[in-house]
Coordinates of C-alpha atoms and ligand atoms in Angstrom, one line a residue:
M205 CA 6.4 12.5 11.8
I206 CA 7.7 10.7 14.8
W207 CA 5.5 10.9 17.9
A208 CA 2.8 12.8 15.8
S209 CA 1.6 10.8 12.8
G210 CA -0.2 7.8 14.0
W211 CA -3.3 6.3 12.4
R212 CA -5.7 9.0 13.7
L213 CA -3.8 11.9 12.0
V214 CA -3.0 9.9 8.9
S215 CA -6.6 8.8 8.2
A216 CA -8.0 12.3 8.9
V217 CA -5.6 13.8 6.4
S218 CA -6.3 11.1 3.8
N219 CA -10.1 11.4 4.3
A220 CA -9.8 15.2 3.7
G221 CA -8.1 14.7 0.4
G222 CA -4.4 14.9 1.5
L223 CA -2.0 11.9 1.6
G224 CA -1.5 11.0 5.2
I225 CA 1.9 9.5 6.1
I226 CA 2.4 7.2 9.1
G227 CA 5.7 8.0 10.9
A228 CA 7.2 4.6 11.5
G229 CA 10.3 6.0 13.0
S230 CA 8.9 6.1 16.6
M231 CA 7.2 2.7 16.3
Y232 CA 8.2 -0.8 17.0
P233 CA 7.4 -3.0 14.0
E234 CA 4.3 -4.5 15.6
V235 CA 3.1 -1.1 16.6
L236 CA 3.6 0.0 13.0
R237 CA 1.5 -2.9 11.8
E238 CA -1.3 -2.0 14.3
H239 CA -1.3 1.6 13.0
I240 CA -1.5 0.5 9.4
Q241 CA -4.4 -1.8 10.1
K242 CA -6.3 0.9 12.0
C243 CA -5.6 3.4 9.2
K244 CA -7.0 0.9 6.6
A245 CA -10.1 0.6 8.8
A246 CA -10.5 4.4 9.1
T247 CA -10.1 5.4 5.5
N248 CA -10.6 4.1 2.0
Q249 CA -8.2 6.7 0.6
P250 CA -4.5 6.2 -0.1
F251 CA -2.0 6.7 2.7
A252 CA 1.7 6.2 2.9
V253 CA 4.4 5.1 5.5
N254 CA 7.5 7.0 6.2
I255 CA 10.6 4.9 7.0
P256 CA 13.8 6.7 8.1
L257 CA 16.5 4.5 6.7
L258 CA 18.8 4.6 9.7
Y259 CA 16.7 2.8 12.3
P260 CA 17.8 -0.5 13.9
D261 CA 14.5 -2.3 13.1
L262 CA 14.7 -1.2 9.5
D263 CA 14.2 -4.5 7.8
K264 CA 11.3 -5.5 10.1
H265 CA 9.6 -2.2 9.3
I266 CA 10.0 -2.9 5.6
Q267 CA 8.5 -6.4 5.9
V268 CA 5.5 -5.0 7.8
V269 CA 4.9 -2.4 5.1
I270 CA 5.0 -5.0 2.4
E271 CA 3.0 -7.6 4.2
E272 CA 0.3 -5.1 4.9
G273 CA 0.1 -4.1 1.3
V274 CA 1.0 -0.4 1.8
K275 CA 1.3 1.2 -1.7
I276 CA 3.4 4.3 -1.1
V277 CA 6.6 4.6 1.0
F278 CA 8.5 7.8 1.9
T279 CA 12.1 7.1 2.8
S280 CA 14.4 9.5 4.5
A281 CA 17.6 10.0 6.4
G282 CA 19.7 7.4 4.5
N283 CA 20.9 6.1 1.1
P284 CA 18.0 5.4 -1.3
K285 CA 20.2 2.9 -3.3
T286 CA 19.9 0.3 -0.5
W287 CA 16.1 -0.4 -0.5
T288 CA 14.4 1.3 -3.5
N289 CA 14.8 -1.6 -5.8
Y290 CA 13.3 -4.0 -3.2
F291 CA 10.3 -1.7 -2.7
K292 CA 9.8 -1.4 -6.5
Q293 CA 9.9 -5.2 -6.9
H294 CA 7.0 -5.3 -4.4
G295 CA 5.0 -2.7 -6.5
L296 CA 5.5 0.3 -4.1
T297 CA 5.8 3.9 -5.2
V298 CA 9.0 5.3 -3.6
V299 CA 9.3 8.9 -2.5
H300 CA 12.7 9.9 -1.0
V301 CA 13.3 13.0 1.1
V302 CA 16.4 15.1 0.1
S303 CA 18.1 18.4 1.3
S304 CA 20.2 19.0 -1.8
S305 CA 20.2 18.7 -5.6
K306 CA 23.1 16.2 -5.3
F307 CA 21.0 13.9 -3.2
A308 CA 17.9 14.4 -5.4
L309 CA 20.0 13.1 -8.4
K310 CA 21.1 10.1 -6.3
A311 CA 17.5 9.4 -5.5
Q312 CA 16.5 9.6 -9.2
E313 CA 19.4 7.3 -10.2
A314 CA 18.3 4.9 -7.5
G315 CA 14.9 4.6 -9.1
C316 CA 12.8 6.7 -6.8
D317 CA 9.5 7.9 -8.3
V318 CA 9.3 11.3 -6.5
V319 CA 11.6 13.4 -4.3
V320 CA 10.7 15.6 -1.5
A321 CA 13.0 18.7 -1.5
E322 CA 13.0 19.6 2.2
G323 CA 14.5 23.0 3.1
F324 CA 16.3 24.4 6.1
E325 CA 13.1 25.8 7.7
A326 CA 11.7 22.4 8.2
G327 CA 11.0 20.7 11.6
G328 CA 12.8 17.5 12.4
H329 CA 16.1 16.2 10.8
N330 CA 17.6 18.4 8.3
G331 CA 20.5 18.9 5.8
R332 CA 23.8 20.2 7.0
E333 CA 24.0 22.7 4.1
E334 CA 21.2 24.8 5.4
T335 CA 19.7 25.4 1.9
T336 CA 16.2 27.1 2.3
T337 CA 13.1 25.9 0.6
M338 CA 13.0 29.0 -1.6
V339 CA 16.5 28.1 -3.1
L340 CA 16.2 24.3 -2.8
V341 CA 12.9 23.7 -4.6
P342 CA 13.8 25.4 -7.9
A343 CA 17.3 23.9 -7.8
V344 CA 15.9 20.3 -7.3
A345 CA 13.3 20.9 -9.9
N346 CA 15.9 21.9 -12.4
A347 CA 18.2 19.0 -11.5
V348 CA 15.8 16.0 -11.8
S349 CA 13.1 14.9 -14.2
I350 CA 10.9 13.1 -11.6
P351 CA 8.2 15.1 -9.7
V352 CA 9.3 17.2 -6.8
L353 CA 7.4 17.9 -3.6
A354 CA 8.4 20.8 -1.6
A355 CA 8.7 20.7 2.2
G356 CA 9.9 23.1 4.9
G357 CA 8.1 26.2 6.0
I358 CA 4.7 25.4 4.4
A359 CA 1.6 25.8 6.5
T360 CA -0.6 28.1 4.4
G361 CA -2.2 27.8 1.0
R362 CA -0.2 30.8 -0.2
Q363 CA 3.0 29.2 0.8
M364 CA 1.8 26.0 -1.0
L365 CA 1.1 28.1 -4.2
A366 CA 4.6 29.7 -3.9
A367 CA 6.2 26.2 -3.7
M368 CA 4.3 25.2 -6.9
V369 CA 5.5 28.5 -8.6
L370 CA 9.0 27.5 -7.8
G371 CA 8.6 24.1 -9.6
A372 CA 7.0 21.7 -7.0
E373 CA 4.1 19.6 -8.0
G374 CA 2.9 19.2 -4.4
V375 CA 4.0 19.9 -0.8
Q376 CA 4.8 17.9 2.3
V377 CA 3.5 19.7 5.4
G378 CA 4.8 18.8 8.9
T379 CA 4.7 21.4 11.6
R380 CA 1.2 22.6 10.8
F381 CA -0.1 19.0 11.5
V382 CA 1.6 18.7 14.9
A383 CA -0.8 21.3 16.1
S384 CA -3.8 19.3 15.0
E385 CA -6.3 17.6 17.2
E386 CA -5.5 14.1 15.8
A387 CA -1.7 14.4 16.1
S388 CA -0.5 12.0 18.8
S389 CA 1.9 14.7 20.1
H390 CA 1.4 15.7 23.7
I391 CA -0.8 18.6 24.4
N392 CA 2.0 20.5 26.1
F393 CA 4.0 20.3 22.9
K394 CA 1.0 21.3 20.7
Q395 CA 0.6 24.4 23.0
A396 CA 4.3 25.2 22.7
V397 CA 4.1 25.0 19.0
I398 CA 1.2 27.5 18.8
H399 CA 2.9 29.9 21.1
A400 CA 6.3 29.7 19.3
A401 CA 7.4 33.0 17.7
E402 CA 9.9 33.8 15.1
G403 CA 13.4 32.9 16.2
D404 CA 12.2 30.3 18.7
T405 CA 13.6 27.3 16.7
Q406 CA 17.1 26.6 15.5
L407 CA 19.0 23.8 13.8
S408 CA 20.9 21.9 16.5
I409 CA 23.2 19.0 17.2
K410 CA 24.9 19.5 13.8
K411 CA 27.9 17.4 14.6
L412 CA 25.8 14.4 15.3
T413 CA 22.6 14.6 13.3
P414 CA 21.2 18.1 12.5
V415 CA 17.7 18.6 13.7
R416 CA 15.6 21.8 14.0
L417 CA 14.4 22.2 17.7
L418 CA 12.4 24.5 19.8
K419 CA 14.8 26.4 22.0
N420 CA 14.2 24.9 25.5
K421 CA 16.4 23.7 28.3
F422 CA 17.7 20.7 26.5
F423 CA 18.4 22.8 23.4
K424 CA 20.5 25.2 25.6
Q425 CA 22.4 22.3 27.1
I426 CA 23.4 21.1 23.6
Q427 CA 24.3 24.6 22.6
E428 CA 26.6 25.1 25.6
A429 CA 28.2 21.8 25.0
E430 CA 28.8 22.5 21.3
A431 CA 30.2 26.0 22.1
R432 CA 32.9 24.5 24.3
G433 CA 33.8 22.0 21.6
A434 CA 32.1 18.8 22.9
D435 CA 32.8 15.8 20.6
V436 CA 30.2 13.5 19.1
E437 CA 30.5 11.0 22.0
E438 CA 29.7 13.7 24.6
L439 CA 26.8 15.0 22.5
K440 CA 25.5 11.4 22.3
Q441 CA 25.6 11.2 26.0
I442 CA 23.8 14.4 26.6
L443 CA 21.2 13.3 24.1
G444 CA 20.9 10.0 25.8
R445 CA 17.9 7.8 25.0
A446 CA 14.3 8.6 24.3
R447 CA 14.7 12.4 24.4
A448 CA 12.3 12.9 21.5
R449 CA 9.7 10.7 23.3
T450 CA 10.2 12.6 26.6
G451 CA 9.5 15.9 24.8
M452 CA 7.0 15.3 22.1
H453 CA 5.1 12.3 23.4
E454 CA 5.3 12.7 27.2
G455 CA 5.1 16.5 27.1
N456 CA 8.3 17.3 29.2
L457 CA 9.1 20.7 27.7
D458 CA 12.3 21.2 29.6
E459 CA 14.1 17.8 29.2
G460 CA 12.7 16.6 25.9
E461 CA 13.8 17.1 22.3
L462 CA 11.1 19.2 20.7
E463 CA 11.4 18.9 16.9
I464 CA 9.5 21.7 15.1
G465 CA 9.8 24.0 12.1
Q466 CA 10.2 27.7 11.7
V467 CA 6.7 28.0 10.4
S468 CA 5.4 27.4 14.0
A469 CA 5.7 31.1 14.2
L470 CA 2.7 31.4 11.9
I471 CA 0.5 28.9 13.6
D472 CA -1.8 30.0 16.4
G473 CA -4.4 27.3 16.9
I474 CA -4.9 23.6 17.3
L475 CA -7.3 22.6 14.5
P476 CA -8.8 19.3 13.2
A477 CA -6.6 17.9 10.5
G478 CA -9.4 17.9 8.0
Q479 CA -9.9 21.7 8.6
I480 CA -6.1 22.2 8.1
V481 CA -6.3 20.5 4.7
K482 CA -9.4 22.5 3.7
N483 CA -7.8 25.8 4.8
L484 CA -4.6 24.9 2.7
W485 CA -6.7 24.2 -0.3
D486 CA -9.1 27.2 0.1
E487 CA -6.1 29.6 0.6
F488 CA -4.3 28.0 -2.4
L489 CA -7.3 28.6 -4.7
E490 CA -7.7 32.1 -3.4
G491 CA -4.1 32.7 -4.1
V492 CA -4.4 31.2 -7.6
S493 CA -7.2 33.7 -8.4
N494 CA -5.4 36.6 -6.7
P495 CA -1.6 35.7 -6.6
V496 CA 0.0 39.1 -6.1
K497 CA -1.1 40.9 -3.0
N498 CA 0.8 44.1 -3.7
S499 CA -1.7 46.7 -4.8
I500 CA 0.4 48.0 -7.8
F501 CA 0.0 44.6 -9.4
S502 CA -3.3 43.5 -8.2
G503 CA -5.1 46.7 -9.3
E504 CA -6.4 47.5 -5.8
D505 CA -6.1 50.9 -4.4
Ligands
FMN625 C1 7.7 16.5 15.1 C2 8.3 16.2 13.7 C3 8.7 14.9 13.5 C4 9.2 14.6 12.2 N1 9.6 13.3 12.0 C5 10.0 12.9 10.8 C6 10.3 11.6 10.4 O1 10.2 10.7 11.3 N2 10.7 11.2 9.1 C7 10.8 12.2 8.2 O2 11.1 11.9 7.1 N3 10.5 13.5 8.4 C8 10.1 13.9 9.6 N4 9.8 15.2 9.9 C9 9.8 16.1 8.8 C10 8.5 16.2 8.1 O3 8.2 15.0 7.5 C11 8.4 17.4 7.1 O4 9.3 17.1 6.0 C12 8.7 18.7 7.7 O5 8.1 18.9 8.9 C13 8.3 19.8 6.7 O6 8.6 21.1 7.1 P1 7.6 21.9 8.1 O7 7.9 21.4 9.5 O8 8.1 23.3 8.0 O9 6.3 21.7 7.6 C14 9.3 15.6 11.2 C15 8.9 16.8 11.4 C16 8.4 17.2 12.7 C17 7.9 18.6 12.9

């Protein structure tokens, strides 16, 4: 995750038994190199790097990932055909993020090893079709033969179990880790996440690049512009430069772009990342042994 997943969060997740993913999208190539090196020093466990495929420094990011011997890459926001072969030639496992079965099939055809089916609930950039995780995961699991990870709206072990029941073999968790001690997100943003309620996020900037945002002053400015029919150029102007940094990294809650998922409504504390992984796993196991809470089925009174 941009402005959240630096080496501290990533190594903490990997040390706790998850697979931490460095968010290269907010890093210059040399900053990415530094985070990879620090991550290697902080954990012996596997970790990955996410490379959004639409960034200007893309080829430099890719060279850094290969030179540093990273083993797993998560690609997103672009065409998997362009780079998957190149990664595979260098021995990397390639995971691609999709928002539809159609894109999942394209990722499989491009040679990706795994797909992340990311539903409409998710924080950050999102599909235009607005397909929810509940619908997308079984659809993608039916469409492809490679493993599927579910993303979007998962912050508890029971949600993780539900995703598995729907056909996922694992989950990608975003929003929950923004509200972690190790996330590089600004404390104001973390506080905003834990105070968010149902309905406080919405998919926005759909004409330009759909992204789920916390409803703040900047969000309202975009909404007003879209309502009066602003074109892509005007939206680009309003967005300007470094909005995401202003909000998520510098903590300006009015002027910044605050990317976060619907599941923020279920999160009420900033926890160490290792504790979050443990909670997910404990709740998951509790759910496995007692999957149906409804008393008719569970035999409780
Ligand atoms: C603050 C933030 C930044 C994100 N940045 C990226 C990114 O750079 N690349 C990417 O592929 N996904 C990004 N995502 C999406 C996450 O990787 C993940 O798929 C998503 O958060 C899962 O849904 P959830 O937020 O409901 O857990 C971001 C999400 C958040 C909340």
